[in-house]
Coordinates of C-alpha atoms in Angstrom, one line a residue:
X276 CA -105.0 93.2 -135.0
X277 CA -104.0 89.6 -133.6
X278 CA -101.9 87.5 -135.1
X279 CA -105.1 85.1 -136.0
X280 CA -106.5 88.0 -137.8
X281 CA -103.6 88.8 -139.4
X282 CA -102.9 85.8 -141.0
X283 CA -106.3 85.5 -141.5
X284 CA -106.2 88.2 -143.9
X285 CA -102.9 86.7 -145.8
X286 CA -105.2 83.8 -146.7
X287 CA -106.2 83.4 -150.6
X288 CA -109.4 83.4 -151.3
X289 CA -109.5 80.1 -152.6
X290 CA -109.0 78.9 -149.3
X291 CA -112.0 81.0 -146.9
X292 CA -114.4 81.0 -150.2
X293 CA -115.9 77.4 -151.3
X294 CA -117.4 78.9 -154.0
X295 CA -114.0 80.5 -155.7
X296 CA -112.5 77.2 -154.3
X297 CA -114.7 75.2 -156.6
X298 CA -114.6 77.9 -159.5
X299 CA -110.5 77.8 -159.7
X300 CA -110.1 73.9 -159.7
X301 CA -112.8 73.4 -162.5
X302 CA -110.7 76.5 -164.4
X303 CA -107.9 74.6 -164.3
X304 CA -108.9 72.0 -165.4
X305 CA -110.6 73.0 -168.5
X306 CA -107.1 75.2 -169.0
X307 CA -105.3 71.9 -168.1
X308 CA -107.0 69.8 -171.3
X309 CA -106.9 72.9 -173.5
X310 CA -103.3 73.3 -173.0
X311 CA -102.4 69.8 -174.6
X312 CA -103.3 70.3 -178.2
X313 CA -101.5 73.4 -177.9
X314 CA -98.4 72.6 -176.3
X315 CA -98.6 69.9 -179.0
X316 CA -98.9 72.4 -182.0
X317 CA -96.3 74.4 -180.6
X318 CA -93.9 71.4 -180.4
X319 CA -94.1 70.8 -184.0
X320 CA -93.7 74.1 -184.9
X321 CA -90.6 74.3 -183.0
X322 CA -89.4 71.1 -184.6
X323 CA -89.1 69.5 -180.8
X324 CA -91.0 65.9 -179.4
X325 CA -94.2 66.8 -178.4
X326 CA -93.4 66.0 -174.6
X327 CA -91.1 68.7 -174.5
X328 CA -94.3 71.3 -175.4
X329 CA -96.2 69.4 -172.5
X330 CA -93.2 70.0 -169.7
X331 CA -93.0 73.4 -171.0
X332 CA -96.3 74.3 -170.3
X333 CA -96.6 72.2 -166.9
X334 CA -93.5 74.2 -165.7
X335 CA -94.0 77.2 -167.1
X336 CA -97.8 77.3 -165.6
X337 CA -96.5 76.1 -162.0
X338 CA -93.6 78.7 -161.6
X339 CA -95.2 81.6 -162.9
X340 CA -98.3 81.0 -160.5
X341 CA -96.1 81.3 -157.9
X342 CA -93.7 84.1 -158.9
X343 CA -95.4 85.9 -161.4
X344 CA -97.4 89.8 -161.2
X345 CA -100.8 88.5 -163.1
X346 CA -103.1 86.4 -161.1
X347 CA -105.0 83.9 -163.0
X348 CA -102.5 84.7 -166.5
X349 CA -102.0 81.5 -168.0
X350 CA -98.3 81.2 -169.4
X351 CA -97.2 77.9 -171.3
X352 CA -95.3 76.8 -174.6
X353 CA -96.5 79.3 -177.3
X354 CA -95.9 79.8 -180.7
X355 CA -94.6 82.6 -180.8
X356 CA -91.8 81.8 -178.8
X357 CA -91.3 78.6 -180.7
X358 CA -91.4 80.4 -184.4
X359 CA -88.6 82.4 -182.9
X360 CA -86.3 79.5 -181.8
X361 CA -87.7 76.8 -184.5
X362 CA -84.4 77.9 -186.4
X363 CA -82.1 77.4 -184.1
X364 CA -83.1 74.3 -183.1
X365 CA -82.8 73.3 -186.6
X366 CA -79.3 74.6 -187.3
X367 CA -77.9 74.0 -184.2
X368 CA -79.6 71.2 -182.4
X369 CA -81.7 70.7 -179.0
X370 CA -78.7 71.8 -176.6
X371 CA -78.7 74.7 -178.0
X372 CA -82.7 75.6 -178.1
X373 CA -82.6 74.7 -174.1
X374 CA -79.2 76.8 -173.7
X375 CA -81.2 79.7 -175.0
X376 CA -84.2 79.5 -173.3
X377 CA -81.8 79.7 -170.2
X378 CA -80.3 82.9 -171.7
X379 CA -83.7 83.8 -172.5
X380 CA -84.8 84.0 -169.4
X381 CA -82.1 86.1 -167.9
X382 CA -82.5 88.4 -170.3
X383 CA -86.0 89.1 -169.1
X384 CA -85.1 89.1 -165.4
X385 CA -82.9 92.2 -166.5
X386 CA -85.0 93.8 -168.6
X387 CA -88.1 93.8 -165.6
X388 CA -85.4 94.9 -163.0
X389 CA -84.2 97.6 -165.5
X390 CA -88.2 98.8 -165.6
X391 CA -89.3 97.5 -169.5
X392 CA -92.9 97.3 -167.8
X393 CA -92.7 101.2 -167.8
X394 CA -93.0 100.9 -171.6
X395 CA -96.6 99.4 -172.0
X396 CA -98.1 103.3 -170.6
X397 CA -96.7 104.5 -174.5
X398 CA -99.4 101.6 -176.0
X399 CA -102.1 103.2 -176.9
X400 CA -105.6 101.9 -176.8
X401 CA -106.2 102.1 -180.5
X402 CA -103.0 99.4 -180.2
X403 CA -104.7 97.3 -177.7
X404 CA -107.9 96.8 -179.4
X405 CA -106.1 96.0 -182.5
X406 CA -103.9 93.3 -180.5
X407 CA -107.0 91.8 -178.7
X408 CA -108.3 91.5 -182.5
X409 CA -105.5 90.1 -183.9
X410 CA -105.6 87.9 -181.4
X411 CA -108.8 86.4 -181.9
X412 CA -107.7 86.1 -185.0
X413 CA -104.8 84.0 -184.9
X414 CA -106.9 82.0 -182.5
X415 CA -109.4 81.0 -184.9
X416 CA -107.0 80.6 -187.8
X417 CA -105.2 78.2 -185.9
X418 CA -108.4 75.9 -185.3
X419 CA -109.3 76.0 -189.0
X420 CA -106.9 73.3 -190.1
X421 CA -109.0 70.8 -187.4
X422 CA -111.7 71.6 -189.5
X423 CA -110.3 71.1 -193.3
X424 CA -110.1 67.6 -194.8
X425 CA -111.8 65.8 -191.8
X426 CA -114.7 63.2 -191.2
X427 CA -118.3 65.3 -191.3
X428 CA -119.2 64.2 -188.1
X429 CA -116.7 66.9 -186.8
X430 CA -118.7 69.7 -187.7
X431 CA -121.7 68.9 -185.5
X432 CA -120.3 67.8 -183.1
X433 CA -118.1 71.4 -183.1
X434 CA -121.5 73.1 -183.5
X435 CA -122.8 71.1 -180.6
X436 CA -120.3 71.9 -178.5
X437 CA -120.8 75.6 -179.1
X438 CA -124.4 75.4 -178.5
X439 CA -123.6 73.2 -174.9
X440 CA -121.2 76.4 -174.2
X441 CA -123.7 79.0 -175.1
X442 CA -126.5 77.5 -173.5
X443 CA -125.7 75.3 -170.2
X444 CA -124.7 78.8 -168.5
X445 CA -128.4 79.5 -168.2
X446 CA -129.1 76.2 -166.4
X447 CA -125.9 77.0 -164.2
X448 CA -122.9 78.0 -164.0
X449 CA -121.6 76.0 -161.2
X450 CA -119.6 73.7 -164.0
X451 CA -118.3 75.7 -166.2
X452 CA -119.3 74.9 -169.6
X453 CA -116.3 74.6 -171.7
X454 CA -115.6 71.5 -169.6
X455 CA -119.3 70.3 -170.2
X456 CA -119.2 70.4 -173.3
X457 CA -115.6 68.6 -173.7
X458 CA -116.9 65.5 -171.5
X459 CA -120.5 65.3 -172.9
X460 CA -118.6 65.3 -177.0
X461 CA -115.9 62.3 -175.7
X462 CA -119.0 60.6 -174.2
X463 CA -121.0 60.8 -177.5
X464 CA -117.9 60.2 -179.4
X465 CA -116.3 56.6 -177.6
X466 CA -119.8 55.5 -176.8
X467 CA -121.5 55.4 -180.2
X468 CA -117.9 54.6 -182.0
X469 CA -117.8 57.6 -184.0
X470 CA -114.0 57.9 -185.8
X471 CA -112.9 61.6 -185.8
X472 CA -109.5 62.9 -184.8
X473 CA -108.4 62.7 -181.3
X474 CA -105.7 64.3 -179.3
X475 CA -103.7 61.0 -179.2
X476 CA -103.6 62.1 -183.0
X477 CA -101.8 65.4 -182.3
X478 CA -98.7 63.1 -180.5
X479 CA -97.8 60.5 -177.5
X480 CA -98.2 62.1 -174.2
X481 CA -95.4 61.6 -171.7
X482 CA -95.3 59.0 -169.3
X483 CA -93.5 60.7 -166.7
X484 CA -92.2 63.3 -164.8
X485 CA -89.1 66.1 -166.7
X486 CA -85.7 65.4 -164.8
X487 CA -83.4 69.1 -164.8
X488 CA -80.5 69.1 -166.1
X489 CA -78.0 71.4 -167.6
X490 CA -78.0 71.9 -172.0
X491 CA -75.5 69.8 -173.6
X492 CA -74.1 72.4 -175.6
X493 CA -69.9 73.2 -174.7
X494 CA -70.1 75.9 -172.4
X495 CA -67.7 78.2 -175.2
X496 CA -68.4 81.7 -176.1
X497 CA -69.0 80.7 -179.7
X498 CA -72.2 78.8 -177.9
X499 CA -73.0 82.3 -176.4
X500 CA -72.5 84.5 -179.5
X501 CA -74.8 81.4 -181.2
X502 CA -77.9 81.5 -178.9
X503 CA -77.5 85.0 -177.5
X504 CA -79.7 86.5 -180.4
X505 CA -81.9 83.9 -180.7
X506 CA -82.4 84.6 -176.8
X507 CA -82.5 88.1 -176.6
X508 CA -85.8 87.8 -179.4
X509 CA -87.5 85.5 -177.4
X510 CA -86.9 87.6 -174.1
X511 CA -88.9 90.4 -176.3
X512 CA -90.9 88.8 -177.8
X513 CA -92.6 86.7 -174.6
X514 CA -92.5 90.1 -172.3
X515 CA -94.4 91.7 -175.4
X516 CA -96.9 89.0 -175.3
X517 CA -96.9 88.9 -171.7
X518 CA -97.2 92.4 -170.7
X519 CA -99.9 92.9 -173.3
X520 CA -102.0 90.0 -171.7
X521 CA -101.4 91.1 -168.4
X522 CA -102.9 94.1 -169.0
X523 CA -106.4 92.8 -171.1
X524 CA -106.8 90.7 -167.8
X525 CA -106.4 94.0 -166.1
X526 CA -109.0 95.6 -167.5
X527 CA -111.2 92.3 -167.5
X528 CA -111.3 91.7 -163.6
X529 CA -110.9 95.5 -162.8
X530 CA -107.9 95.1 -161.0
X531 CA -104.1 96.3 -160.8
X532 CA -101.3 93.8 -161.5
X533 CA -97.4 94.6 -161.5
X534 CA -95.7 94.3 -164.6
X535 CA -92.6 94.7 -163.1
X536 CA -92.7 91.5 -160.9
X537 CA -94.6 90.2 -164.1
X538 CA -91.6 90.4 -166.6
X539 CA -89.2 88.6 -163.6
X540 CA -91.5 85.9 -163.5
X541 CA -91.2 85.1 -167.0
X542 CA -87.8 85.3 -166.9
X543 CA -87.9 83.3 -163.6
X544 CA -90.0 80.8 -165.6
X545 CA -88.1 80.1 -168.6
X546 CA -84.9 79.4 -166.6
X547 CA -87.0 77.1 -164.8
X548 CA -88.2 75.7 -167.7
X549 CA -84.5 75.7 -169.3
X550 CA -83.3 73.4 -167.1
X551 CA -85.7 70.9 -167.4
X552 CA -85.4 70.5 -170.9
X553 CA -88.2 73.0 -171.7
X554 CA -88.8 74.9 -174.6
X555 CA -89.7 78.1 -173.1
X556 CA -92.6 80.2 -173.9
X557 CA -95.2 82.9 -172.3
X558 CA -98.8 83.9 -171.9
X559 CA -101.3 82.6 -173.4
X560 CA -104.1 85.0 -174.9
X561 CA -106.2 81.7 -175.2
X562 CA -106.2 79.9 -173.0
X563 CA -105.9 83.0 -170.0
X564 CA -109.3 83.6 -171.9
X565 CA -110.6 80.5 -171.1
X566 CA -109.5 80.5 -167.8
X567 CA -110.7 84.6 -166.8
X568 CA -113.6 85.3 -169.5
X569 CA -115.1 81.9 -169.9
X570 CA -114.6 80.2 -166.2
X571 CA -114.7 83.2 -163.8
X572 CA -110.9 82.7 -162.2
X573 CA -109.3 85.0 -160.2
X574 CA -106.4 83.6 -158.6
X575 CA -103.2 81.8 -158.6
X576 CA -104.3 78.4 -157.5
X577 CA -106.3 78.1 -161.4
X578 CA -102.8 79.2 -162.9
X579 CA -100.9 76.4 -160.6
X580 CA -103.1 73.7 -161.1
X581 CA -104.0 74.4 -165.0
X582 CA -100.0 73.2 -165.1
X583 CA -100.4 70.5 -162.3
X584 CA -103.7 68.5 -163.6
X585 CA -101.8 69.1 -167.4
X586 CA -99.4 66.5 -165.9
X587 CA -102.0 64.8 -164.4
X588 CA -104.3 64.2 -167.5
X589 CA -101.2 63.0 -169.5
X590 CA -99.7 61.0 -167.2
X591 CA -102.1 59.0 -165.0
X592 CA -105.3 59.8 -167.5
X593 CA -103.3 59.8 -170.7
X594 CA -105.7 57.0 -172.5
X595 CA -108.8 58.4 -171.7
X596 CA -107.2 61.9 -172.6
X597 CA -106.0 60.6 -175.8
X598 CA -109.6 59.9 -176.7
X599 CA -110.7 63.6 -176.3
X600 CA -112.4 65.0 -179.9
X601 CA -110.3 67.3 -181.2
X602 CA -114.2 68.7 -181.8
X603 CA -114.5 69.3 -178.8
X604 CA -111.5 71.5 -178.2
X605 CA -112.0 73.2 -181.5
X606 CA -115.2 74.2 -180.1
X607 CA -113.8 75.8 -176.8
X608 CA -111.5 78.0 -178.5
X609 CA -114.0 79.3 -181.0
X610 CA -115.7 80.2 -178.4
X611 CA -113.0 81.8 -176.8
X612 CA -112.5 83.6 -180.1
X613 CA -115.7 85.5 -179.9
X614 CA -115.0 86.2 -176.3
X615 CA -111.8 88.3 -177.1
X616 CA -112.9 89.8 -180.3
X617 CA -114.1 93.6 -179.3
X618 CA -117.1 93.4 -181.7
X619 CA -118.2 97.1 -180.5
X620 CA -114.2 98.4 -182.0
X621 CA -115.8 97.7 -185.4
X622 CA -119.4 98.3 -184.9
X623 CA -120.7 101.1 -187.6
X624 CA -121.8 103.5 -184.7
X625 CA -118.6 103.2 -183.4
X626 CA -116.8 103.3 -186.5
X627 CA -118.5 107.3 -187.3
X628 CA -117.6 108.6 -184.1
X629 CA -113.8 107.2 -184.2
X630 CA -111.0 109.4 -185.4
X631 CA -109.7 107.7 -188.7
X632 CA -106.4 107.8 -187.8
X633 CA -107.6 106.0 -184.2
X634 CA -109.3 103.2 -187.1
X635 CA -106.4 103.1 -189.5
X636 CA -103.9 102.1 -186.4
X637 CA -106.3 99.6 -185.4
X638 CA -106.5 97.9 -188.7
X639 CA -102.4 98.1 -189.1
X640 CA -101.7 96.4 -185.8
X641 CA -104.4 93.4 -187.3
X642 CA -103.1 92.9 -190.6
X643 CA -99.4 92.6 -189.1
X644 CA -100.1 90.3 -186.6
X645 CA -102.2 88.2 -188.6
X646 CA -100.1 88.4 -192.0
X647 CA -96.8 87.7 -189.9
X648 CA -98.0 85.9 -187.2
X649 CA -95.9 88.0 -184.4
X650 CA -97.7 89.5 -182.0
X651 CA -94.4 91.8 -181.1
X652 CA -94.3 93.5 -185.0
X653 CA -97.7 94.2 -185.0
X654 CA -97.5 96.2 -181.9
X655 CA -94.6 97.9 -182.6
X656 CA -95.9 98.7 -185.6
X657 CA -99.2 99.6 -184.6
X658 CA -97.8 102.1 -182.2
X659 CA -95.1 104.0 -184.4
X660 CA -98.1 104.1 -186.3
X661 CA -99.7 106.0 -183.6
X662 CA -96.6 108.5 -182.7
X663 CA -97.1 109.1 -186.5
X664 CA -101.0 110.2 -186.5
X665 CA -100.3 111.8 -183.2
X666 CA -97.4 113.5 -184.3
X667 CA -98.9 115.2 -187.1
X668 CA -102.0 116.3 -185.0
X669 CA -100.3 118.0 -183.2
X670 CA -98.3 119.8 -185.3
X671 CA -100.9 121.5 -186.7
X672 CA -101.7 123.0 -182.9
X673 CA -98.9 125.4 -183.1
X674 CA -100.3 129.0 -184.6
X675 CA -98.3 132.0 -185.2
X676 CA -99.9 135.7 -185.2
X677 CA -98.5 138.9 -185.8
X678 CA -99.8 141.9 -184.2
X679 CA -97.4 145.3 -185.2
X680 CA -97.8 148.3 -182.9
X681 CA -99.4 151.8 -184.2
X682 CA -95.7 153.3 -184.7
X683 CA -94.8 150.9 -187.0
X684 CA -91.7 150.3 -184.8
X685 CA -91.9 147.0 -182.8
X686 CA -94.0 143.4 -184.4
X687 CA -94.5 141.3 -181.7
X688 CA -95.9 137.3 -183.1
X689 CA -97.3 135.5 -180.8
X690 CA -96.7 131.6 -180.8
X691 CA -99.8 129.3 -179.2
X692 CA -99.0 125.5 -178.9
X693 CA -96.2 122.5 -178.5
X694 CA -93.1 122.9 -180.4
X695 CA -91.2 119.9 -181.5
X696 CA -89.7 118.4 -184.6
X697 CA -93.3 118.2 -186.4
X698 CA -94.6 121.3 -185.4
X699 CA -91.3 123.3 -185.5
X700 CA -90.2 122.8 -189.1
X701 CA -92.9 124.8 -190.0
X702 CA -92.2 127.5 -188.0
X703 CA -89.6 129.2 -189.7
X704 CA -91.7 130.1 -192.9
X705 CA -94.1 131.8 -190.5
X706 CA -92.3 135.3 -190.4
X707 CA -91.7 138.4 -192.6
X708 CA -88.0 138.7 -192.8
X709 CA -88.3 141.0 -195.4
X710 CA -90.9 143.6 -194.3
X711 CA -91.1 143.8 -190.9
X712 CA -89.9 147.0 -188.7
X713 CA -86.7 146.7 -187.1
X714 CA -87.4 145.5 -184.1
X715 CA -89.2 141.7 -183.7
X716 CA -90.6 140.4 -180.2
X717 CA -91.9 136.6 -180.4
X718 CA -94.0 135.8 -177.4
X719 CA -93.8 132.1 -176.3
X720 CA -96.2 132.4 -173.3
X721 CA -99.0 130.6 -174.7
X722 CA -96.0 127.8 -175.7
X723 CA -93.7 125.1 -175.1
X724 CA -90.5 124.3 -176.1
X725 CA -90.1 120.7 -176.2
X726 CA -86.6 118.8 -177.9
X727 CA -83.7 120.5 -179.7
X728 CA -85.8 120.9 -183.1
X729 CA -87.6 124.0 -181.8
X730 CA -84.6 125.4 -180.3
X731 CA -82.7 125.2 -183.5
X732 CA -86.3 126.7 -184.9
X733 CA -86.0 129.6 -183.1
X734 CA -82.0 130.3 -183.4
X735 CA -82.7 130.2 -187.8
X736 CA -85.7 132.8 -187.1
X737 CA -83.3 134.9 -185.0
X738 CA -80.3 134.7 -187.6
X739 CA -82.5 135.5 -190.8
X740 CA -83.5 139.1 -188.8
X741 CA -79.9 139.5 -187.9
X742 CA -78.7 139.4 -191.4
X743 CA -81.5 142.0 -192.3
X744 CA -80.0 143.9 -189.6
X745 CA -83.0 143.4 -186.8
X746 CA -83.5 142.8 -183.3
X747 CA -85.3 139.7 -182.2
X748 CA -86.3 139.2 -178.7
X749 CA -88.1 136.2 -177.2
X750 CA -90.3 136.2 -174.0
X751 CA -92.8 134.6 -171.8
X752 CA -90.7 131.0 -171.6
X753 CA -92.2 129.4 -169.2
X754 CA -89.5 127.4 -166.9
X755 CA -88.9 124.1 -168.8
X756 CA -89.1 126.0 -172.3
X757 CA -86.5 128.6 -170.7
X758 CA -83.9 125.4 -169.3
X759 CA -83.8 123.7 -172.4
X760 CA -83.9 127.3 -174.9
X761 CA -80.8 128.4 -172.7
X762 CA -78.7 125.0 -172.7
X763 CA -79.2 124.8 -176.5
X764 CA -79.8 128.2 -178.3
X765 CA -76.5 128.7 -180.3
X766 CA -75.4 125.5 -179.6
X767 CA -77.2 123.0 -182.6
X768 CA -75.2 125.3 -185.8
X769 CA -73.0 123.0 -187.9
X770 CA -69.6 123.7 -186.7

């Protein structure tokens, strides 16, 4: 291949397709306005000026376009991330929220090098359809307060801006419709004078560019011990949300992204962030919505410039920005809602065929995201949950039968399935101590031995014929069962 070829082929696609050219800038820019009421939100939540939300999300979009393992993921200021460190930067001041956002970042540099990304292949689905749910959820809940208490002319022009969403994709979908919908409702709503909230309501947008800078905290161990917690539960918390969102976008576009370089970007991100006076933060489920689902992207140059025309709008459009319905964007991210929700996960048909313990983990993972409004409880929850229904499936696959032989001399018991803590404690009230010849043969070849449980199992079984003064011998181990049967048999009795 020649080197014109070659470096043919290391072009984007943005760059030798008009078409996903055209698709990606419009993306960003409907991510770009959407991200403003949220960085906003997330701001107050976190008890910070709202400009620190907006320079979160312009830096934290920027650098994770360019380092991150998601293409077209959307990471900004979320709230997550700012319910975790809200605390802290009321006890302890700014400095300090900046100092561990630093920290925060680290920590998730060395938790993607140490291979945390590994731990997202123990999620199961019933999990991920419950945190896509919960999702949509917290989505929707979080636009109901622009529709309580508010001039009526909000609500059509929310239901108009649904209906411009739904329906202007059958004209065309060279424009995508979200950003229709959000000039045609600022059009109606400056030209005929109609008074409903604005974003310039949600907070003034900055007038300039972030300068970095280091935290003005003293640079003191007591400072460490102070923000190190707070730091370390943001570093889980945003690779939770991350990872999680990284792979729904996975299965959207059909396509393979690395977690591992995923989780360094983040933490790549939020040092980046740290140091210009960010508040930190992670993907965002909404917005990454907007940008994938709703506006077709597929690349890093709608994740770049979703940050880059954020700074844009704000600081060269911020008048005409300001005067953006908050209709309009209540709209968009109703829409996105439905988007997300997996409506066939709780469709009746689907519902008769699913195991109920698949359904019950499903509905745990919702109700703890939603009731606490962490999207990390829920699916830790959600999938201990799992282990739990699992586990005791499984235990019931382990069968014992006994087969004596004509003399009356020899019983051999067979044992079919996996042996491990569930399965084993069973299996010691499975033999007949009492009345069985003197010689015992348990046959493990339709088996597996898998922790120390069943080990210990299998050394009580051989003590309770011992005392009754009978042989016990166990065969057909296959290899692993054998390793871990020798290393431990006699081993697990309380000294």
């Amino acid at each position: 291949m020649s080197p014109v070829a070659r470096l043919r082929g290391l072009k984007p696609d943005w760059l030798s397709d008009p078409k996903v050219w055209r698709t990606e800038i419009l993306a960003g820019l409907v991510v770009g306005l959407a991200l403003i009421p949220e960085a906003i939100s997330f701001s107050v939540i976190a008890g910070v000026d709202p400009a620190v939300g907006l320079f979160s999300a312009f830096t934290m979009a920027v650098t994770i376009a360019i380092v991150g393992g998601r293409r077209a993921m959307i990471s900004a200021a979320t709230g997550a991330v700012a319910l975790v460190i809200a605390p802290l930067n009321r006890e302890h001041g700014f400095g300090h929220l900046v100092a561990a956002v630093i920290l925060a970042g680290v920590f998730q540099i060395v938790l993607g090098a140490l291979g945390v990304a590994k731990l997202m292949r123990f999620v199961p689905r019933s999990v991920m359809v419950g945190f896509v749910n919960s999702l949509a959820v917290l989505v929707f809940m979080a636009q109901v307060p622009e529709m309580h208490d508010v001039p009526w002319p909000v609500y059509p022009l929310i239901a108009g801006g649904l209906a411009l969403m739904v329906f202007f994709p059958k004209v065309t979908n060279v424009i995508p419709a979200p950003l229709v919908s959000i000039v045609i409702l600022t059009v109606i709503t400056v030209a005929a004078g109609i008074a409903v909230p604005t974003v310039g309501d949600k907070g003034d947008l900055p007038s300039s560019l972030p300068v970095p800078g280091l935290p003005d905290v003293p640079f003191t161990l007591d400072t460490l011990t102070t923000v190190a917690p707070y730091a370390l539960a943001m570093a889980l918390v945003g690779l939770m949300e991350s990872l999680m969102t990284a792979k729904l976008v996975d299965e959207i576009t059909d396509t393979h992204s690395s977690k591992t370089r995923e989780s360094i970007g983040q933490g790549i991100a939020n040092i980046v962030t740290g140091f210009f006076g960010g508040m930190g933060g992670c993907a965002m489920i909404g917005q990454t919505m907007i940008n994938v689902r709703v506006s077709g992207a597929r690349t890093r140059l709608s994740t770049f410039l979703a940050g880059a025309f954020l700074m844009v709008l704000c600081i060269v459009f911020g008048p005409i920005v300001s005067d953006i319905p908050m209709a309009a964007l209540v709209a968009v991210m109703v829409m996105v809602c439905f988007a997300t929700f997996d409506w066939h996960s709780i469709a009746p048909r689907t519902l008769k065929r699913m195991p109920a313990g698949e359904i019950a983990v499903m509905v745990i993972t919702v109700v703890c995201v939603v009731s606490t409004h962490n999207l990390a409880i829920g699916v830790v929850v959600g999938t201990i949950t799992a282990m739990v229904v699992f586990a005791k499936r499984v235990a019931h696959f382990a069968e014992v039968t006994a087969v004596t032989d004509p003399d009356d001399a020899t019983v051999v018991y067979r044992v079919t399935g996996e042996l491990f803590f569930a399965s084993s404690n069973d299996l010691v009230g499975r033999f007949d101590y009492a009345t069985d010849p003197d010689n015992v043969v348990i046959d493990l070849s339709a088996a597996h031995i898998w922790d120390a449980s069943s080990v210990a199992a299998l050394d009580a079984i051989e003590t309770k014929y011992e005392q009754r003064g009978k042989t016990v011998e166990i065969i057909g181990l296959n290899q692993p069962s054998a390793r871990i049967h020798e290393k431990l048999s006699g081993e697990l009795k309380a000294g």
